[in-house]
Amino acid sequence: MSQKPLIILAIETSCDETAAAVLKGGTEILSNVISSQVEWHAKFSGVVPEIASRKHVELIGPVIEEALLKADIKLQDVDAIAVTHGPGLVGALLVGLGVAKGLAYGAKKPLICVNHIEAHILANFLENPDLQPPLVALVVSGGHTALIYMEDFGKYEIMGETLDDAAGEAFDKVAKFMELGYPGGPIIDRLAKEGDPTAIDFPRAMMKSKNYDFSLSGLKTAVINYVRGERAKGHKINLNDLAASFQAAIIDVQIDKSIRAAKEKNVKSLVLAGGVSANRTLRERMGQAAAKEGIKAYHSSLALCTDNAAMVAKAAYQMILKDPSLLDVSAGRNMDANAYPILDLCQHS
């Protein structure tokens, strides 16, 4: 591998964020450009895959150009091109993958394909220089809720995951029912600041189960039934209390299982990853609960919690450190889509 700091251009289009970033030396973010599609999806209270794909096609060129411009480099200056290849919306992923392949082929650069969930976990390493594996990660986003044991870079074990709705999905569905707006997570978090989390006794699904799985569908239904019942009685809904109680029911289970998982694996580091890790209450309470057990909880800045390309570049960087031959593979071989199936995280090594 070259002795000079590696420069990686990364592309992320797994859902509704069109993003590109340039990372130098595995830690220095030269640029991290994110173009959000929230305004186009808000009217539907959720991501519409067809719209997401079309917007990626429209935005990806300018976003990549801006990332290179802000980093003050040219495409030929990068050592590798990284791209998210799954999991995510298939149509959206194909846009990023197609562009990345074209750039790699044209510039004769190696193409590194990255797992989206792994990238979210590794975002924590960009801003926390003391963080090292082994650790347990709570990955919470619009599409994922899982507890993952990270033994080392590239070595993961899924300890548990949601059996139905993801955390972000539950926030969005409740917010949609209450006509609060989209995305639901930040709105409910803001309302919860002024509410009483003990006002309404919502269920803590699977809190006492011996495994590390989650279930949020029943909680969502409980909230809807509560609201309908109160309205039928002519009672006014206290949105702040509702938001605080609903959010607490989600967070209580996540914290309990995360701490238990960290203790079972005997790790002293616990990281929050994914868009829902931006939740203020989750961050505060996880930090407090972990500290009581002698565990340190980590999280990223808000810009690195949601989908972004800097985290994709970091994941690619770690892959190259583990296998420097990735830089020696010709771009031509990387054009074979079958070489990069959309795998589960456990299959990545």
Coordinates of N, CA and C in Angstrom, one line a residue, residues 261-341:
A261 N -26.4 -6.6 26.5 CA -25.5 -7.2 25.4 C -24.1 -6.8 25.7
A262 N -23.8 -5.6 26.1 CA -22.4 -5.2 26.4 C -21.8 -5.9 27.5
K263 N -22.7 -6.2 28.6 CA -22.2 -7.0 29.7 C -21.9 -8.4 29.3
E264 N -22.8 -9.0 28.5 CA -22.6 -10.4 28.1 C -21.3 -10.5 27.3
K265 N -21.0 -9.6 26.4 CA -19.8 -9.6 25.6 C -18.6 -9.1 26.4
N266 N -18.8 -8.6 27.6 CA -17.7 -8.1 28.4 C -16.9 -7.0 27.7
V267 N -17.7 -6.0 27.1 CA -17.0 -4.9 26.4 C -17.2 -3.6 27.2
K268 N -16.3 -2.7 27.0 CA -16.4 -1.4 27.8 C -16.8 -0.3 26.9
S269 N -17.2 -0.6 25.6 CA -17.6 0.5 24.7 C -18.9 0.1 24.1
L270 N -19.8 1.1 24.0 CA -21.1 0.9 23.4 C -21.4 2.1 22.5
V271 N -21.7 1.8 21.2 CA -21.8 2.9 20.3 C -23.3 3.0 19.8
L272 N -23.7 4.2 19.5 CA -25.0 4.4 18.9 C -24.8 4.8 17.4
A273 N -25.6 4.2 16.5 CA -25.3 4.4 15.1 C -26.7 4.5 14.4
G274 N -26.7 5.2 13.3 CA -27.9 5.4 12.5 C -28.7 6.7 12.8
G275 N -29.6 7.0 12.0 CA -30.3 8.3 12.1 C -31.0 8.5 13.4
V276 N -31.6 7.5 14.0 CA -32.3 7.7 15.3 C -31.3 7.9 16.4
S277 N -30.0 7.6 16.2 CA -29.0 7.9 17.3 C -28.9 9.4 17.5
A278 N -29.5 10.2 16.6 CA -29.5 11.6 16.8 C -30.5 12.1 17.9
N279 N -31.3 11.1 18.4 CA -32.3 11.4 19.4 C -31.7 11.9 20.7
R280 N -32.0 13.1 21.1 CA -31.4 13.7 22.3 C -31.6 12.8 23.6
T281 N -32.8 12.3 23.8 CA -33.1 11.5 25.0 C -32.3 10.2 25.0
L282 N -32.3 9.6 23.8 CA -31.6 8.3 23.7 C -30.1 8.5 24.0
R283 N -29.5 9.5 23.5 CA -28.1 9.8 23.8 C -27.8 10.0 25.3
E284 N -28.6 10.9 25.9 CA -28.4 11.2 27.3 C -28.6 10.0 28.2
R285 N -29.7 9.3 28.0 CA -30.1 8.2 28.9 C -29.1 7.0 28.7
M286 N -28.7 6.7 27.4 CA -27.8 5.7 27.2 C -26.4 5.9 27.8
G287 N -26.0 7.2 27.8 CA -24.7 7.6 28.4 C -24.8 7.4 29.9
Q288 N -25.9 7.7 30.5 CA -26.1 7.6 31.9 C -26.1 6.1 32.4
A289 N -26.9 5.3 31.6 CA -27.0 3.9 32.0 C -25.7 3.2 31.8
A290 N -25.0 3.5 30.7 CA -23.7 2.8 30.5 C -22.7 3.2 31.5
A291 N -22.7 4.5 31.9 CA -21.7 4.9 32.9 C -21.9 4.2 34.2
K292 N -23.1 3.9 34.6 CA -23.4 3.2 35.9 C -22.8 1.8 35.8
E293 N -22.6 1.2 34.6 CA -22.0 -0.1 34.5 C -20.6 -0.1 34.1
G294 N -19.9 1.0 34.2 CA -18.5 1.1 33.8 C -18.3 1.0 32.3
I295 N -19.3 1.3 31.5 CA -19.2 1.3 30.1 C -19.3 2.7 29.5
K296 N -18.5 2.9 28.5 CA -18.5 4.3 27.9 C -19.4 4.2 26.6
A297 N -20.3 5.1 26.5 CA -21.2 5.2 25.3 C -20.7 6.3 24.4
Y298 N -20.7 5.9 23.1 CA -20.2 6.9 22.1 C -21.4 7.1 21.1
H299 N -21.3 8.3 20.5 CA -22.2 8.6 19.4 C -21.5 9.6 18.5
S300 N -22.0 9.8 17.3 CA -21.5 10.7 16.3 C -22.1 12.1 16.4
S301 N -21.5 13.1 15.8 CA -22.2 14.3 15.6 C -23.4 14.1 14.7
L302 N -24.4 15.1 14.8 CA -25.6 14.9 14.1 C -25.4 14.7 12.6
A303 N -24.4 15.4 12.0 CA -24.2 15.3 10.5 C -23.7 13.9 10.1
L304 N -23.1 13.1 11.1 CA -22.7 11.8 10.8 C -23.6 10.7 11.2
C305 N -24.7 11.1 11.9 CA -25.7 10.1 12.3 C -26.6 9.6 11.1
T306 N -27.1 10.6 10.4 CA -27.9 10.3 9.3 C -27.0 9.8 8.1
D307 N -27.7 9.3 7.0 CA -26.9 8.8 5.9 C -26.0 9.8 5.3
N308 N -24.7 9.5 5.2 CA -23.7 10.4 4.7 C -22.6 9.5 4.0
A309 N -21.7 10.2 3.2 CA -20.7 9.4 2.5 C -19.4 9.3 3.3
A310 N -19.2 10.2 4.3 CA -17.9 10.1 5.0 C -17.8 8.8 5.7
M311 N -18.9 8.3 6.2 CA -18.9 7.0 6.9 C -18.7 5.9 5.9
V312 N -19.1 6.0 4.7 CA -18.8 5.0 3.6 C -17.3 5.0 3.3
A313 N -16.7 6.2 3.3 CA -15.3 6.3 3.0 C -14.5 5.6 4.1
K314 N -15.0 5.8 5.4 CA -14.3 5.3 6.5 C -14.3 3.7 6.5
A315 N -15.5 3.2 6.1 CA -15.6 1.7 6.0 C -14.7 1.2 4.9
A316 N -14.6 1.9 3.8 CA -13.7 1.5 2.7 C -12.3 1.6 3.2
Y317 N -11.9 2.6 3.9 CA -10.6 2.7 4.4 C -10.2 1.5 5.2
Q318 N -11.0 1.1 6.1 CA -10.7 0.0 7.0 C -10.6 -1.3 6.2
M319 N -11.5 -1.4 5.2 CA -11.4 -2.6 4.3 C -10.0 -2.7 3.6
I320 N -9.5 -1.5 3.2 CA -8.2 -1.4 2.5 C -7.1 -1.8 3.5
L321 N -7.2 -1.3 4.7 CA -6.2 -1.6 5.7 C -6.1 -3.1 5.9
K322 N -7.2 -3.7 5.9 CA -7.3 -5.2 6.2 C -6.8 -6.0 4.9
D323 N -7.1 -5.4 3.8 CA -6.7 -6.1 2.5 C -6.2 -5.1 1.5
P324 N -4.9 -4.7 1.6 CA -4.3 -3.7 0.7 C -4.4 -4.1 -0.8
S325 N -4.6 -5.4 -1.1 CA -4.7 -5.8 -2.5 C -6.0 -5.2 -3.1
L326 N -6.9 -4.7 -2.4 CA -8.1 -4.0 -2.9 C -7.7 -2.9 -3.8
L327 N -6.5 -2.2 -3.5 CA -6.1 -1.1 -4.3 C -5.4 -1.6 -5.5
D328 N -5.0 -2.8 -5.6 CA -4.3 -3.3 -6.8 C -5.2 -3.9 -7.8
V329 N -6.5 -4.1 -7.5 CA -7.5 -4.7 -8.4 C -7.8 -3.7 -9.5
S330 N -7.8 -4.1 -10.7 CA -8.1 -3.2 -11.8 C -9.6 -2.8 -11.8
A331 N -9.9 -1.6 -12.2 CA -11.3 -1.1 -12.2 C -12.1 -2.0 -13.1
G332 N -11.5 -2.6 -14.1 CA -12.3 -3.5 -15.0 C -12.9 -4.7 -14.3
R333 N -12.2 -5.3 -13.3 CA -12.8 -6.4 -12.6 C -13.9 -6.0 -11.7
N334 N -13.8 -4.7 -11.2 CA -14.9 -4.2 -10.3 C -16.2 -3.9 -11.1
M335 N -16.2 -4.0 -12.4 CA -17.4 -3.7 -13.1 C -18.4 -4.9 -13.1
D336 N -18.0 -6.0 -12.5 CA -18.9 -7.2 -12.5 C -19.8 -7.0 -11.3
A337 N -21.1 -6.8 -11.5 CA -22.0 -6.6 -10.4 C -22.1 -7.8 -9.6
N338 N -21.9 -9.0 -10.1 CA -22.1 -10.2 -9.4 C -21.0 -10.3 -8.3
A339 N -19.9 -9.6 -8.4 CA -18.8 -9.6 -7.5 C -19.2 -8.9 -6.2
Y340 N -20.3 -8.2 -6.2 CA -20.7 -7.4 -5.1 C -22.2 -7.6 -4.7
P341 N -22.6 -8.8 -4.3 CA -24.0 -9.0 -4.0 C -24.3 -8.3 -2.7

